[in-house]
Amino acid sequence: MEQTGENNGVAWQGGDRPYNASYGKLMMWFFLITDALTFSGFLAAYGFSRFKYPDIWPNPEDVFSHFPFLHGEHPLLFVALMTFILIMSSVTMVLAVNYGHKMQKNKVILWLSLTIFGGAIFLGSQAWEWGHFIHGDKGGISTQTEHVVHIAEGEKLASVYDLMGADGHDGTHHHFTVDQVITSLEANPQYNIRKANRMYLTNEDAIAYLRENATEVLLGANLKNNEYGHPLFADYFFFITGFHGFHVFSGVVILIVILINVIKGTYERRGHYEMVEKVGLYWHFVDLVWVFVFTFFYLV
Amino acid sequence: MANETKGNWWIWRVFWILLGITAFEVGLGIVKPEFLMEQFLGTKIINHVFIILTLIKAAYIVMEFMHLGAETKSLRWTILLPAIILIPYLLFIILTEGGYAYMMM
């Protein structure tokens, strides 16, 4: 029975299609709603911790400030590029869906391939971002109160490597002790520290503060400690961007499977390209989540 | 499907809107104009601007790229209502609680 929107008195006997959408598309939408609520839960949890530690939470622009092959500070640029790549791959996905409606197999193959390419580039960028985050940038010193303080030169953020006269990117594994840092601070009075609440101390106060409170010199980030600030910051970073990256990865895998089916002519024989449309919904959702991660992790 | 006859121009229109908003957000994030840094409703005004722009981007992705705007009214609201009701509710509860956790420390 092909009825749409009218029940002819048999609404409770099936055959009526109030949504006028196929089973597969409807289930994809319902899955996406649950997934959207899951991501909302993660981002709300991130917001909770940020509201709980407003004074000592790291500034995103101090953390994500580097661009591959470029020296100096370029806050936001790399993640803006990643956003652009994902939006672009969303566009190629819509084009693939659009040509699927027109049953133009070769154009579907072209635009699907470009979407997979964009997804792969995004994953590579995220790998670079993670690598950089784990390796660390300026170093920090943890204190007994879970605060992380940073080395500064006057009123400007410097790095532990500057203070110790080491190169953070020479490929070797560095390790400094609190005593070494204090000795260097005594020998180089132009350096001081910035406390977690962004207050700058003088050189003498910095030495006294570190003698009293410092526990460990942190270089890089893991799930227990990170040089950027509160330990939860790195935990949320790994968990939320990791969960999103996992979505992108599975999206790429599914797109490859669908592309193989398109090339084999499966959908041509079936008479419609609805499968491409369903994967398209998933792919746009991944883009949608990134729009929110971008805002709440990097901008706000 | 209504899009069969529409060609591709609408896709590129949405693309330029999304790109423009993102570029504007990044510019705002780098410049950080002084008059947007004041506190308003629990956070800086600039953050409210970011959130509104993000919701506009999300609406374009869902309504245009995901074709939700072209689905039946019943399907549209079935998808949108849980998100519109539950997510702001969750955020309100959790963020308020986070503020109290700060005050209790």
mmCIF file of N, CA and C in Angstrom, chain A residues 13 30 76 84 157 159 184 214 225 228 253 280:
data_model
loop_
_atom_site.group_PDB
_atom_site.id
_atom_site.type_symbol
_atom_site.label_atom_id
_atom_site.label_comp_id
_atom_site.label_asym_id
_atom_site.label_seq_id
_atom_site.Cartn_x
_atom_site.Cartn_y
_atom_site.Cartn_z
ATOM 1 N N GLN A 13 -3.490 -0.049 11.259
ATOM 2 C CA GLN A 13 -3.203 -1.350 10.638
ATOM 3 C C GLN A 13 -1.949 -1.302 9.781
ATOM 4 N N PHE A 30 17.288 8.736 14.107
ATOM 5 C CA PHE A 30 17.129 8.449 15.530
ATOM 6 C C PHE A 30 18.485 8.171 16.185
ATOM 7 N N LEU A 76 44.662 29.567 16.997
ATOM 8 C CA LEU A 76 43.423 29.309 16.257
ATOM 9 C C LEU A 76 43.603 28.956 14.781
ATOM 10 N N PHE A 84 37.800 24.182 8.223
ATOM 11 C CA PHE A 84 37.588 24.399 6.788
ATOM 12 C C PHE A 84 37.594 23.063 6.037
ATOM 13 N N LEU A 157 54.623 35.187 28.731
ATOM 14 C CA LEU A 157 54.843 33.760 28.928
ATOM 15 C C LEU A 157 56.129 33.325 28.222
ATOM 16 N N SER A 159 59.182 29.781 28.358
ATOM 17 C CA SER A 159 59.047 28.337 28.503
ATOM 18 C C SER A 159 60.140 27.794 29.410
ATOM 19 N N SER A 184 68.144 27.627 38.270
ATOM 20 C CA SER A 184 68.192 28.465 37.066
ATOM 21 C C SER A 184 67.508 29.797 37.287
ATOM 22 N N ALA A 214 56.081 23.720 44.827
ATOM 23 C CA ALA A 214 56.277 22.949 43.592
ATOM 24 C C ALA A 214 56.468 21.478 43.886
ATOM 25 N N ASN A 225 48.658 14.083 34.211
ATOM 26 C CA ASN A 225 49.212 15.425 34.367
ATOM 27 C C ASN A 225 49.311 16.089 33.017
ATOM 28 N N TYR A 228 49.675 22.196 30.700
ATOM 29 C CA TYR A 228 48.863 23.366 30.339
ATOM 30 C C TYR A 228 48.031 23.888 31.499
ATOM 31 N N VAL A 253 35.658 4.892 7.056
ATOM 32 C CA VAL A 253 35.565 3.455 6.740
ATOM 33 C C VAL A 253 34.242 3.159 6.032
ATOM 34 N N GLY A 280 25.617 10.057 4.092
ATOM 35 C CA GLY A 280 25.753 11.512 4.060
ATOM 36 C C GLY A 280 25.222 12.137 5.334
#
